[in-house]
Amino acid sequence: MNDGRYIVGVDLGGTSINVGIVPFDGSRVLAMRSSPTGADKGPKHVVDRIITMIREAMRDAAKEASIPDDGFIGIGLGSPGPLDRATGTVIETPNLGWRNFPLRDLVSNAIGLPGELDNDANCATLGEWWAGAAQGIDHVIGVTLGTGIGGGIVFGGRIFHGVSDAAGEIGHMSIDSTGRKCKCGNYGCLEAYASGPAIAARAVEGLLSGEDSLLLSLVDGDISRITAETVYEGIVAGDTFAKEVMRDTAKFLGAGIANLINLLNPEIVVISGGVTRAGDQLLEPLRNEVRRRAFRPAFESCQIVTSELGNRAGVIGAACVFRVVRFGDL
Amino acid sequence: MNDGRYIVGVDLGGTSINVGIVPFDGSRVLAMRSSPTGADKGPKHVVDRIITMIREAMRDAAKEASIPDDGFIGIGLGSPGPLDRATGTVIETPNLGWRNFPLRDLVSNAIGLPGELDNDANCATLGEWWAGAAQGIDHVIGVTLGTGIGGGIVFGGRIFHGVSDAAGEIGHMSIDSTGRKCKCGNYGCLEAYASGPAIAARAVEGLLSGEDSLLLSLVDGDISRITAETVYEGIVAGDTFAKEVMRDTAKFLGAGIANLINLLNPEIVVISGGVTRAGDQLLEPLRNEVRRRAFRPAFESCQIVTSELGNRAGVIGAACVFRVVRFGDL
């Protein structure tokens, strides 16, 4: 049963911002809202957007659940990283183009509530552990597929941060060390093959090389409008080439997840992001690829599942970060 | 100060077996000895070898340090994995060709002392944390370069085992998912490029394609005798091609270690194995490659060093495993 305390959860991603109000027990999300990030309009625009969304969410939740002003105790923020949790600063983020940006304090001061910042994928993974697909599981890895590929490592209900808060950058594990250049400067990163934009880029490459496909008709012949979403729509419409693009995505992801399984021997890998709507078109070839690559005992002890919480995972997890930092482990 | 209790440490590798006697405080290794593994002669030969070496080491150490019979309290064993610590069984090891092999009990029963088994690279990494290059450091990764490439992850003085003892298989992280087939079944594993045999194979490939080099003269023209050791001797002799082989090795390792740093954000990576004798011929290009690939904040918080304990790391670490399992965390 919730005790009347509520935490604001903010999930900032390269494509969208999600905000919601989470009761202290993590049981649900109130007044959830989503908005495009608009990173190209600069950091001030993004921060103003977050602040407005928080105010609106607090107002709506207060009405919906009769929360008094002092019922809101703080703000948990998830942001692409690497970042410095102690100062609440985003150090570097290829997908937003920010460097040394004091996100936590800008938001916290504007709203007048204490804040805690953590990596967006860490938050999503912690959210799945607190209230989603990984409840009660001690060795959890989360992989978030979006504009970028994020990763979270949660051991015993605690986010594993490494020595300087930079752990978990699963998207920047190279699976082809002489391969595609990644925004981060490395080569062959998983993100360069299996993120949303990378899926779209592979689809476009195929179309330009003359693949027969419905995809072009889904964007009225304008190839520049092809996104990972278009590929998903193509699969739903039964397009063979779209399915092939998804199978390739599964193979790249499978190589990356096999690496994680050989390295960290988790009990569960939770995959989230829009592309997981492809369901078994993604999961089946993905599991097959991991089986083919990972050590048998490590593969056999690991479930590979999709998110239960969807885009609420980051919001619930960000709220959980605030709770854990201020009130101790769950 | 040691308290009169001694632990037998056994480090079983694909190429050699090391055995020594370690005081309870981990301060040194007595009666250290080394022998070829002879894995091709089958598991019985290997186990008999280990048992003989333990008896000899106990006899010599007893003489040297006046240890009474009951001064020896147990045996710590490090073996290539994956393995099952609870039953002391080696589940699968591509480099020895063993499956479901009850190593711990065979040795323990023959000697008449309790035993504990852990992965060889885990042991070596724990040894460096207990008494070597990583003393007092909370986030430690060890990479052992030998017949295979092993890995150990030690957080806060504890080996990180994952959910079923299979964590840390750094050698079986793919850095080129469509690359060289590895013994483990996966493709492009780090081990397939930078293990001792892989270094030799790359040297042989170069020689066969007509590279001008001293290496052939170091093996009296018999190309089948080229090993990683030959490449090391070539470097010492100033051979340009040998240096190139080592630089390539450093690049492969650099891609792998950058992955580890992006994933786990360790404070130190300790590299061990014969190839580290190449010193800066390995370390300098390795650090450059990691710098080029890893996230800056993660790279900057990580030292990359070579082992302080050399082939004693596995022996000391195996003894430490026995101590920790039977007597609690250090």
XYZ file of C-alpha atoms in Angstrom:
660
model
C 0.000 0.000 0.000
C 1.312 3.425 -0.874
C 2.022 5.827 2.001
C 1.096 9.140 0.402
C 4.580 9.977 -0.864
C 5.132 10.418 -4.602
C 8.252 10.694 -6.737
C 8.499 12.365 -10.136
C 10.114 10.068 -12.716
C 11.731 11.560 -15.821
C 13.063 9.474 -18.671
C 15.041 11.530 -21.169
C 15.936 9.731 -24.387
C 17.355 10.742 -27.743
C 13.879 10.641 -29.327
C 11.362 11.257 -26.568
C 10.911 12.464 -23.033
C 8.616 10.521 -20.699
C 7.441 11.900 -17.391
C 5.165 10.387 -14.766
C 4.399 10.389 -11.060
C 5.273 7.216 -9.156
C 3.990 6.303 -5.705
C 6.688 5.459 -3.129
C 5.927 1.740 -3.519
C 6.444 1.769 -7.298
C 3.042 0.235 -7.889
C 2.017 2.360 -10.869
C 2.577 5.513 -12.898
C 0.195 8.460 -12.639
C -0.227 11.268 -15.155
C 2.240 9.735 -17.598
C 3.066 11.877 -20.615
C 5.420 11.708 -23.535
C 6.877 14.334 -25.848
C 9.533 14.446 -28.583
C 12.958 15.398 -27.210
C 13.796 17.929 -29.890
C 17.510 17.612 -29.131
C 18.294 19.557 -32.313
C 16.713 22.651 -30.717
C 19.431 22.687 -28.072
C 19.680 21.834 -24.382
C 17.648 24.825 -23.129
C 14.667 23.709 -25.180
C 14.980 20.174 -23.813
C 15.233 21.309 -20.193
C 12.265 23.681 -20.564
C 10.267 20.810 -22.050
C 11.120 18.564 -19.103
C 10.177 21.255 -16.584
C 6.840 21.944 -18.256
C 6.050 18.229 -18.438
C 6.874 17.767 -14.742
C 4.596 20.678 -13.742
C 1.756 19.290 -15.835
C 2.215 15.774 -14.493
C 2.304 16.970 -10.880
C -0.853 19.015 -11.422
C -2.730 16.116 -13.052
C -1.564 13.536 -10.515
C -2.436 15.834 -7.617
C -5.955 16.087 -8.964
C -6.263 12.376 -9.786
C -4.924 11.027 -6.480
C -5.602 14.000 -4.182
C -1.913 14.528 -3.509
C -1.133 17.576 -1.352
C 1.829 19.793 -2.361
C 4.108 18.172 0.161
C 3.234 14.701 -1.147
C 5.835 15.120 -3.883
C 9.200 14.347 -2.328
C 11.648 14.446 -5.216
C 12.608 13.857 -8.822
C 14.450 10.932 -10.354
C 15.987 11.655 -13.746
C 17.265 9.195 -16.319
C 19.480 10.583 -19.069
C 21.800 9.167 -21.722
C 25.326 9.045 -20.324
C 28.105 8.816 -19.305
C 27.299 11.083 -16.416
C 28.447 12.049 -12.935
C 25.843 11.084 -10.381
C 27.417 13.036 -7.513
C 27.115 16.365 -9.329
C 24.101 15.401 -11.430
C 25.989 16.285 -14.613
C 25.761 14.700 -18.053
C 29.413 14.376 -19.110
C 29.057 13.320 -22.707
C 26.229 12.023 -24.825
C 26.689 11.441 -28.535
C 22.942 11.265 -29.192
C 22.075 14.612 -27.581
C 25.353 16.371 -28.304
C 25.722 17.533 -24.688
C 28.930 17.860 -22.674
C 29.281 18.601 -18.959
C 25.655 19.615 -18.687
C 24.197 20.136 -15.149
C 20.836 18.529 -15.933
C 19.844 17.530 -12.415
C 20.230 20.957 -10.815
C 18.575 22.820 -13.689
C 15.461 20.667 -13.316
C 15.590 20.344 -9.534
C 15.952 24.091 -8.930
C 13.176 24.972 -11.350
C 10.715 22.580 -9.694
C 11.911 23.142 -6.127
C 12.354 19.467 -5.288
C 15.533 17.456 -4.649
C 16.700 15.395 -7.624
C 18.846 12.381 -8.450
C 20.305 11.591 -11.847
C 21.264 8.244 -13.338
C 21.747 6.767 -16.763
C 18.486 6.258 -18.693
C 19.158 2.606 -19.451
C 20.200 1.972 -15.840
C 16.856 3.446 -14.790
C 14.875 1.335 -17.270
C 16.631 -1.823 -16.070
C 16.073 -0.968 -12.410
C 12.426 -0.271 -13.251
C 12.030 -3.745 -14.762
C 13.637 -5.186 -11.621
C 11.379 -3.140 -9.287
C 8.068 -3.623 -11.058
C 8.484 -5.429 -14.375
C 9.963 -8.427 -16.156
C 12.905 -8.939 -13.783
C 11.202 -8.758 -10.385
C 13.104 -10.661 -7.720
C 15.995 -11.589 -10.049
C 19.535 -10.973 -8.809
C 21.505 -10.837 -12.075
C 19.723 -8.581 -14.542
C 20.901 -6.970 -17.751
C 18.716 -4.524 -19.624
C 19.217 -3.548 -23.246
C 17.282 -0.534 -24.513
C 16.935 -0.198 -28.257
C 16.149 3.306 -29.421
C 17.987 6.206 -31.025
C 20.954 4.662 -29.280
C 21.447 1.321 -27.567
C 21.679 1.638 -23.837
C 22.431 -0.916 -21.230
C 21.837 -1.393 -17.553
C 23.364 -3.898 -15.172
C 21.458 -4.559 -11.941
C 22.936 -6.972 -9.384
C 20.897 -7.740 -6.288
C 18.603 -4.790 -6.923
C 21.475 -2.346 -7.227
C 22.557 -0.603 -10.394
C 26.151 -1.544 -11.144
C 27.888 1.751 -11.860
C 31.548 0.808 -12.112
C 34.217 3.032 -10.619
C 33.105 6.301 -12.244
C 29.424 5.817 -13.173
C 30.243 4.810 -16.735
C 29.392 1.092 -16.626
C 26.722 -0.482 -18.783
C 27.447 1.075 -22.185
C 26.326 -2.078 -23.954
C 25.633 -0.176 -27.175
C 29.304 0.692 -27.375
C 30.578 -2.821 -27.223
C 32.237 -3.455 -30.568
C 31.025 -6.608 -32.284
C 33.106 -5.903 -35.374
C 36.275 -4.078 -34.438
C 37.016 -3.060 -38.027
C 33.388 -2.325 -38.853
C 31.063 0.672 -39.084
C 32.267 3.850 -37.433
C 30.052 4.759 -34.480
C 29.162 8.262 -33.276
C 31.154 7.545 -30.121
C 34.414 7.246 -32.086
C 34.746 3.464 -31.788
C 34.224 1.045 -34.678
C 31.647 -1.682 -35.050
C 29.648 -0.809 -31.920
C 26.437 -2.746 -31.469
C 24.650 0.611 -31.672
C 26.009 1.155 -35.192
C 24.126 -1.967 -36.353
C 21.028 -2.397 -34.251
C 19.838 0.998 -32.988
C 16.734 2.497 -34.618
C 18.707 4.713 -37.027
C 21.052 1.799 -37.844
C 18.089 -0.438 -38.693
C 16.721 2.305 -40.946
C 20.142 2.786 -42.564
C 20.423 -0.933 -43.357
C 16.918 -0.876 -44.841
C 17.789 2.138 -46.985
C 21.018 0.486 -48.164
C 19.044 -2.560 -49.239
C 16.425 -0.488 -51.063
C 19.106 1.528 -52.859
C 20.703 -1.716 -53.994
C 17.393 -2.684 -55.584
C 15.695 -4.952 -53.013
C 12.066 -5.631 -53.910
C 10.025 -4.360 -50.972
C 6.853 -2.653 -49.794
C 8.848 -0.295 -47.606
C 9.095 2.512 -50.154
C 5.341 2.523 -50.632
C 4.905 2.921 -46.856
C 6.730 6.262 -47.027
C 5.096 7.405 -50.293
C 8.307 6.728 -52.179
C 10.362 9.144 -50.034
C 13.333 7.000 -48.951
C 14.552 9.668 -46.518
C 11.471 9.000 -44.380
C 12.341 5.339 -43.716
C 12.750 4.631 -39.999
C 12.889 1.518 -37.824
C 9.144 2.079 -37.397
C 8.704 1.728 -41.173
C 10.546 -1.591 -41.031
C 8.174 -2.706 -38.279
C 5.175 -1.675 -40.395
C 6.676 -3.604 -43.305
C 6.861 -6.741 -41.170
C 3.232 -6.344 -40.124
C 2.347 -6.005 -43.821
C 4.244 -9.229 -44.551
C 7.150 -7.673 -46.454
C 9.972 -10.189 -46.995
C 12.761 -7.633 -47.126
C 11.562 -5.956 -43.913
C 11.646 -9.363 -42.211
C 15.184 -9.848 -43.485
C 16.250 -6.496 -42.042
C 14.775 -7.574 -38.704
C 16.523 -10.959 -38.886
C 19.834 -9.196 -39.489
C 19.096 -6.935 -36.534
C 18.484 -10.035 -34.435
C 21.831 -11.471 -35.542
C 23.773 -8.375 -34.566
C 21.918 -8.155 -31.264
C 22.485 -11.868 -30.734
C 26.242 -11.446 -31.119
C 26.169 -8.620 -28.584
C 23.951 -10.421 -26.100
C 26.051 -13.589 -26.390
C 29.027 -11.449 -25.392
C 27.125 -10.175 -22.366
C 26.111 -13.693 -21.394
C 29.672 -15.028 -21.712
C 30.990 -12.112 -19.707
C 28.367 -11.617 -17.012
C 26.322 -14.826 -16.908
C 23.041 -13.046 -16.106
C 19.786 -14.778 -15.218
C 17.736 -12.499 -17.427
C 18.244 -10.096 -20.311
C 15.363 -7.656 -20.715
C 15.130 -5.990 -24.110
C 13.084 -2.853 -24.516
C 12.351 -0.213 -27.121
C 10.009 0.174 -30.070
C 11.697 -2.535 -32.111
C 10.576 -5.189 -29.598
C 7.065 -4.782 -31.013
C 8.326 -7.055 -33.804
C 7.932 -9.783 -31.143
C 8.965 -13.237 -32.313
C 10.228 -11.838 -35.634
C 12.994 -10.412 -33.454
C 13.119 -12.741 -30.452
C 13.236 -16.088 -32.210
C 16.230 -15.399 -34.467
C 17.818 -13.499 -31.578
C 17.603 -16.466 -29.191
C 18.885 -18.779 -31.932
C 21.870 -16.547 -32.544
C 22.682 -16.325 -28.839
C 22.379 -20.118 -28.509
C 24.789 -20.565 -31.407
C 27.368 -18.240 -29.870
C 27.265 -18.329 -26.066
C 28.664 -20.989 -23.740
C 25.977 -23.566 -23.172
C 25.807 -23.387 -19.346
C 25.618 -19.599 -19.494
C 22.998 -19.637 -22.262
C 20.887 -22.218 -20.492
C 20.709 -20.234 -17.289
C 19.554 -17.050 -19.019
C 16.075 -15.946 -20.100
C 15.868 -13.422 -22.913
C 12.610 -11.483 -22.695
C 11.063 -8.206 -23.728
C 10.157 -5.395 -21.374
C 6.956 -5.646 -19.337
C 6.776 -1.963 -18.547
C 7.440 -0.506 -21.989
C 8.076 3.229 -21.893
C 7.058 3.317 -18.216
C 10.227 1.371 -17.270
C 12.464 4.436 -17.444
C 10.011 6.572 -15.471
C 9.485 3.977 -12.725
C 13.219 3.243 -12.629
C 14.156 6.913 -12.366
C 11.749 7.240 -9.431
C 13.324 4.109 -7.947
C 16.782 5.685 -8.251
C 15.573 8.671 -6.233
C 14.067 6.382 -3.613
C 17.145 4.161 -3.303
C 19.646 7.029 -3.125
C 17.629 8.940 -0.514
C 16.057 6.104 1.484
C 18.378 3.106 1.050
C 18.249 -0.213 -0.790
C 14.928 -1.910 -1.430
C 52.214 -12.517 10.285
C 51.264 -16.027 9.283
C 49.517 -18.205 11.858
C 50.905 -21.618 10.956
C 48.123 -22.592 8.563
C 48.961 -23.288 4.929
C 46.835 -23.762 1.817
C 47.825 -25.677 -1.307
C 47.301 -23.595 -4.437
C 46.907 -25.323 -7.808
C 46.729 -23.452 -11.094
C 45.774 -25.720 -13.980
C 46.139 -24.166 -17.419
C 46.033 -25.415 -20.983
C 49.848 -25.386 -21.202
C 51.176 -25.770 -17.664
C 50.280 -26.720 -14.135
C 51.599 -24.574 -11.282
C 51.476 -25.718 -7.677
C 52.657 -23.978 -4.515
C 52.007 -23.698 -0.802
C 50.534 -20.415 0.408
C 50.492 -19.248 4.035
C 47.048 -18.270 5.368
C 47.940 -14.580 5.037
C 48.826 -14.873 1.337
C 52.240 -13.341 1.921
C 54.254 -15.656 -0.318
C 54.435 -18.955 -2.188
C 56.522 -21.848 -0.867
C 57.802 -24.825 -2.853
C 56.422 -23.472 -6.132
C 56.709 -25.847 -9.083
C 55.593 -25.920 -12.672
C 55.038 -28.726 -15.161
C 53.569 -29.080 -18.647
C 49.875 -29.967 -18.549
C 50.039 -32.706 -21.155
C 46.310 -32.388 -21.839
C 46.702 -34.551 -24.947
C 47.542 -37.509 -22.670
C 44.053 -37.389 -21.204
C 42.489 -36.298 -17.941
C 43.897 -39.154 -15.820
C 47.440 -38.150 -16.719
C 46.686 -34.531 -15.807
C 45.109 -35.406 -12.467
C 47.984 -37.759 -11.559
C 50.426 -34.980 -12.407
C 48.586 -32.538 -10.136
C 48.503 -35.023 -7.267
C 52.218 -35.795 -7.566
C 53.062 -32.099 -7.699
C 50.961 -31.367 -4.609
C 52.673 -34.180 -2.635
C 56.111 -32.899 -3.651
C 55.224 -29.297 -2.832
C 53.806 -30.245 0.592
C 56.917 -32.276 1.375
C 59.292 -29.473 0.364
C 57.314 -26.730 2.086
C 57.035 -28.822 5.274
C 60.805 -29.111 5.314
C 61.443 -25.466 4.438
C 59.008 -23.906 6.909
C 58.754 -26.719 9.482
C 55.066 -27.240 8.795
C 53.489 -30.137 10.718
C 51.083 -32.456 8.858
C 48.045 -30.674 10.255
C 49.416 -27.305 9.146
C 47.996 -27.950 5.675
C 44.302 -27.107 5.833
C 43.077 -27.449 2.262
C 43.500 -27.122 -1.463
C 42.382 -24.343 -3.767
C 42.185 -25.315 -7.422
C 41.967 -23.077 -10.456
C 40.891 -24.690 -13.710
C 39.701 -23.505 -17.110
C 35.904 -23.350 -17.109
C 32.957 -23.081 -17.195
C 32.640 -25.136 -14.045
C 30.279 -25.845 -11.185
C 31.788 -24.669 -7.926
C 29.259 -26.423 -5.710
C 30.162 -29.867 -7.043
C 33.756 -29.025 -7.960
C 33.139 -30.152 -11.530
C 34.625 -28.830 -14.756
C 31.611 -28.623 -17.080
C 33.261 -27.826 -20.369
C 36.689 -26.649 -21.405
C 37.615 -26.329 -25.074
C 41.354 -26.155 -24.320
C 41.525 -29.358 -22.270
C 38.728 -31.205 -24.016
C 37.046 -32.121 -20.717
C 33.329 -32.364 -20.002
C 31.619 -32.824 -16.611
C 34.889 -33.782 -14.966
C 34.941 -34.017 -11.119
C 38.372 -32.424 -10.741
C 38.028 -31.152 -7.176
C 37.049 -34.464 -5.598
C 39.612 -36.507 -7.522
C 42.396 -34.289 -6.200
C 40.914 -33.694 -2.779
C 40.300 -37.391 -2.068
C 43.770 -38.419 -3.233
C 45.490 -35.878 -0.979
C 43.063 -36.190 1.941
C 42.376 -32.490 2.291
C 39.224 -30.474 1.581
C 39.232 -28.645 -1.739
C 37.579 -25.718 -3.500
C 37.468 -25.189 -7.235
C 37.170 -21.990 -9.198
C 37.976 -20.759 -12.667
C 41.735 -20.332 -13.312
C 41.424 -16.755 -14.525
C 39.152 -15.879 -11.604
C 41.870 -17.223 -9.305
C 44.633 -15.262 -11.033
C 42.605 -12.057 -10.787
C 41.781 -12.649 -7.122
C 45.490 -13.347 -6.522
C 46.455 -9.988 -8.020
C 43.836 -8.346 -5.807
C 45.056 -10.177 -2.665
C 48.783 -9.788 -3.142
C 49.637 -8.234 -6.498
C 48.939 -5.382 -8.903
C 45.349 -4.747 -7.816
C 45.669 -4.659 -4.019
C 42.954 -2.598 -2.389
C 41.142 -1.885 -5.654
C 37.380 -2.449 -5.759
C 36.729 -2.852 -9.493
C 39.265 -5.253 -10.968
C 39.310 -7.109 -14.277
C 41.999 -9.662 -15.035
C 42.838 -10.896 -18.519
C 45.059 -13.959 -18.780
C 46.747 -14.556 -22.109
C 47.841 -18.136 -22.630
C 46.660 -21.160 -24.583
C 43.294 -19.516 -24.169
C 42.265 -16.078 -23.003
C 40.699 -16.136 -19.591
C 39.074 -13.416 -17.625
C 38.307 -12.666 -14.024
C 36.041 -10.025 -12.553
C 36.647 -9.096 -8.913
C 34.369 -6.543 -7.257
C 35.150 -5.518 -3.686
C 37.473 -8.485 -3.219
C 34.871 -10.978 -4.383
C 35.008 -12.955 -7.575
C 31.958 -12.124 -9.663
C 30.541 -15.494 -10.718
C 27.244 -14.613 -12.358
C 24.190 -16.761 -11.782
C 25.770 -20.124 -12.651
C 29.549 -19.659 -12.206
C 30.097 -18.920 -15.879
C 30.902 -15.202 -15.739
C 34.196 -13.735 -16.888
C 34.724 -15.527 -20.199
C 36.446 -12.508 -21.652
C 38.239 -14.616 -24.258
C 34.890 -15.559 -25.708
C 33.690 -12.062 -26.283
C 33.363 -11.679 -30.041
C 35.164 -8.644 -31.416
C 34.345 -9.599 -35.002
C 31.027 -11.376 -35.161
C 31.620 -12.677 -38.681
C 35.291 -13.421 -38.073
C 37.505 -16.411 -37.234
C 35.750 -19.477 -35.899
C 36.711 -20.135 -32.283
C 37.058 -23.520 -30.579
C 34.055 -22.597 -28.433
C 31.739 -22.494 -31.462
C 31.386 -18.724 -31.592
C 32.953 -16.487 -34.269
C 35.533 -13.773 -33.867
C 36.235 -14.392 -30.177
C 39.091 -12.375 -28.725
C 40.785 -15.720 -28.005
C 40.789 -16.534 -31.742
C 43.019 -13.473 -32.359
C 45.147 -12.846 -29.312
C 45.744 -16.138 -27.475
C 49.208 -17.703 -27.735
C 48.209 -20.106 -30.535
C 46.355 -17.301 -32.353
C 49.453 -15.082 -32.216
C 51.507 -17.970 -33.616
C 48.897 -18.609 -36.316
C 48.970 -14.982 -37.417
C 52.772 -15.088 -37.540
C 52.709 -18.277 -39.620
C 50.147 -16.754 -42.001
C 52.418 -13.767 -42.514
C 55.476 -15.924 -43.113
C 53.596 -18.106 -45.599
C 52.564 -14.981 -47.474
C 56.231 -14.069 -47.819
C 56.918 -11.613 -44.967
C 60.624 -10.949 -44.552
C 61.459 -11.979 -40.992
C 63.982 -13.552 -38.625
C 61.286 -15.752 -37.132
C 61.930 -18.743 -39.377
C 65.620 -18.754 -38.466
C 64.654 -18.868 -34.762
C 62.963 -22.226 -35.337
C 65.642 -23.579 -37.690
C 63.351 -23.095 -40.663
C 60.613 -25.373 -39.244
C 57.506 -23.204 -39.471
C 55.445 -25.705 -37.465
C 57.537 -24.834 -34.396
C 56.535 -21.149 -34.378
C 54.838 -20.171 -31.131
C 53.955 -16.916 -29.379
C 57.281 -17.409 -27.585
C 59.069 -17.311 -30.959
C 57.341 -14.027 -31.738
C 58.560 -12.678 -28.395
C 62.117 -13.817 -29.192
C 61.799 -12.131 -32.587
C 60.880 -8.850 -30.893
C 63.888 -9.118 -28.591
C 66.041 -9.721 -31.681
C 64.585 -6.570 -33.277
C 62.545 -8.290 -35.987
C 60.158 -5.857 -37.681
C 57.573 -8.463 -38.627
C 57.495 -9.869 -35.082
C 56.838 -6.359 -33.777
C 54.017 -6.007 -36.293
C 52.464 -9.275 -35.094
C 52.629 -7.931 -31.536
C 51.119 -4.587 -32.597
C 48.233 -6.437 -34.230
C 47.827 -8.467 -31.046
C 47.666 -5.217 -29.102
C 44.978 -3.901 -31.447
C 42.780 -6.966 -31.020
C 43.288 -6.902 -27.268
C 42.628 -3.172 -27.264
C 39.259 -3.679 -28.948
C 38.386 -6.324 -26.351
C 39.560 -4.300 -23.373
C 37.749 -1.181 -24.651
C 34.585 -3.297 -24.646
C 35.242 -4.321 -21.047
C 35.878 -0.732 -20.037
C 32.695 0.533 -21.727
C 30.700 -2.270 -20.136
C 32.149 -2.530 -16.648
C 34.058 0.712 -16.024
C 36.799 -0.979 -13.962
C 39.526 0.874 -12.059
C 42.215 -1.517 -13.215
C 42.751 -4.131 -15.902
C 45.566 -6.560 -15.052
C 46.982 -8.455 -18.002
C 48.992 -11.590 -17.413
C 50.604 -14.405 -19.361
C 53.870 -14.950 -21.223
C 53.054 -12.433 -23.922
C 53.222 -9.593 -21.396
C 56.998 -10.038 -21.404
C 56.855 -7.996 -24.619
C 56.309 -5.083 -22.216
C 55.795 -1.729 -23.906
C 55.814 -3.376 -27.333
C 52.425 -4.691 -26.220
C 51.256 -2.145 -23.641
C 51.831 1.056 -25.557
C 49.851 0.172 -28.696
C 47.297 -1.535 -26.454
C 46.678 1.592 -24.371
C 46.492 3.689 -27.551
C 43.921 1.373 -29.038
C 41.816 1.409 -25.885
C 42.020 5.220 -25.729
C 40.836 5.419 -29.344
C 37.856 3.165 -28.686
C 36.561 3.539 -25.128
C 34.447 6.331 -23.673
C 36.798 8.991 -22.344
C 35.540 9.087 -18.705
C 35.727 5.302 -18.511
C 39.176 5.164 -20.132
C 40.537 7.893 -17.902
C 39.508 6.144 -14.715
C 41.163 2.859 -15.672
C 44.776 1.740 -15.335
C 45.967 -0.979 -17.698
C 48.890 -2.849 -16.164
C 50.673 -6.175 -16.330
C 50.612 -8.794 -13.602
C 52.860 -8.346 -10.578
C 52.691 -11.963 -9.507
C 53.302 -13.668 -12.850
C 52.635 -17.393 -12.699
C 52.228 -17.201 -8.913
C 48.978 -15.227 -9.327
C 46.911 -18.331 -10.083
C 48.441 -20.291 -7.207
C 47.959 -17.498 -4.649
C 44.470 -16.806 -5.976
C 43.458 -20.482 -5.808
C 44.611 -20.560 -2.181
C 42.647 -17.349 -1.597
C 39.518 -18.998 -3.035
C 39.863 -21.821 -0.506
C 40.349 -19.330 2.304
C 37.394 -17.128 1.302
C 34.972 -20.023 0.765
C 35.878 -21.721 4.057
C 36.636 -18.718 6.271
C 34.660 -15.810 4.801
C 35.497 -12.618 2.934
C 38.843 -10.930 3.437
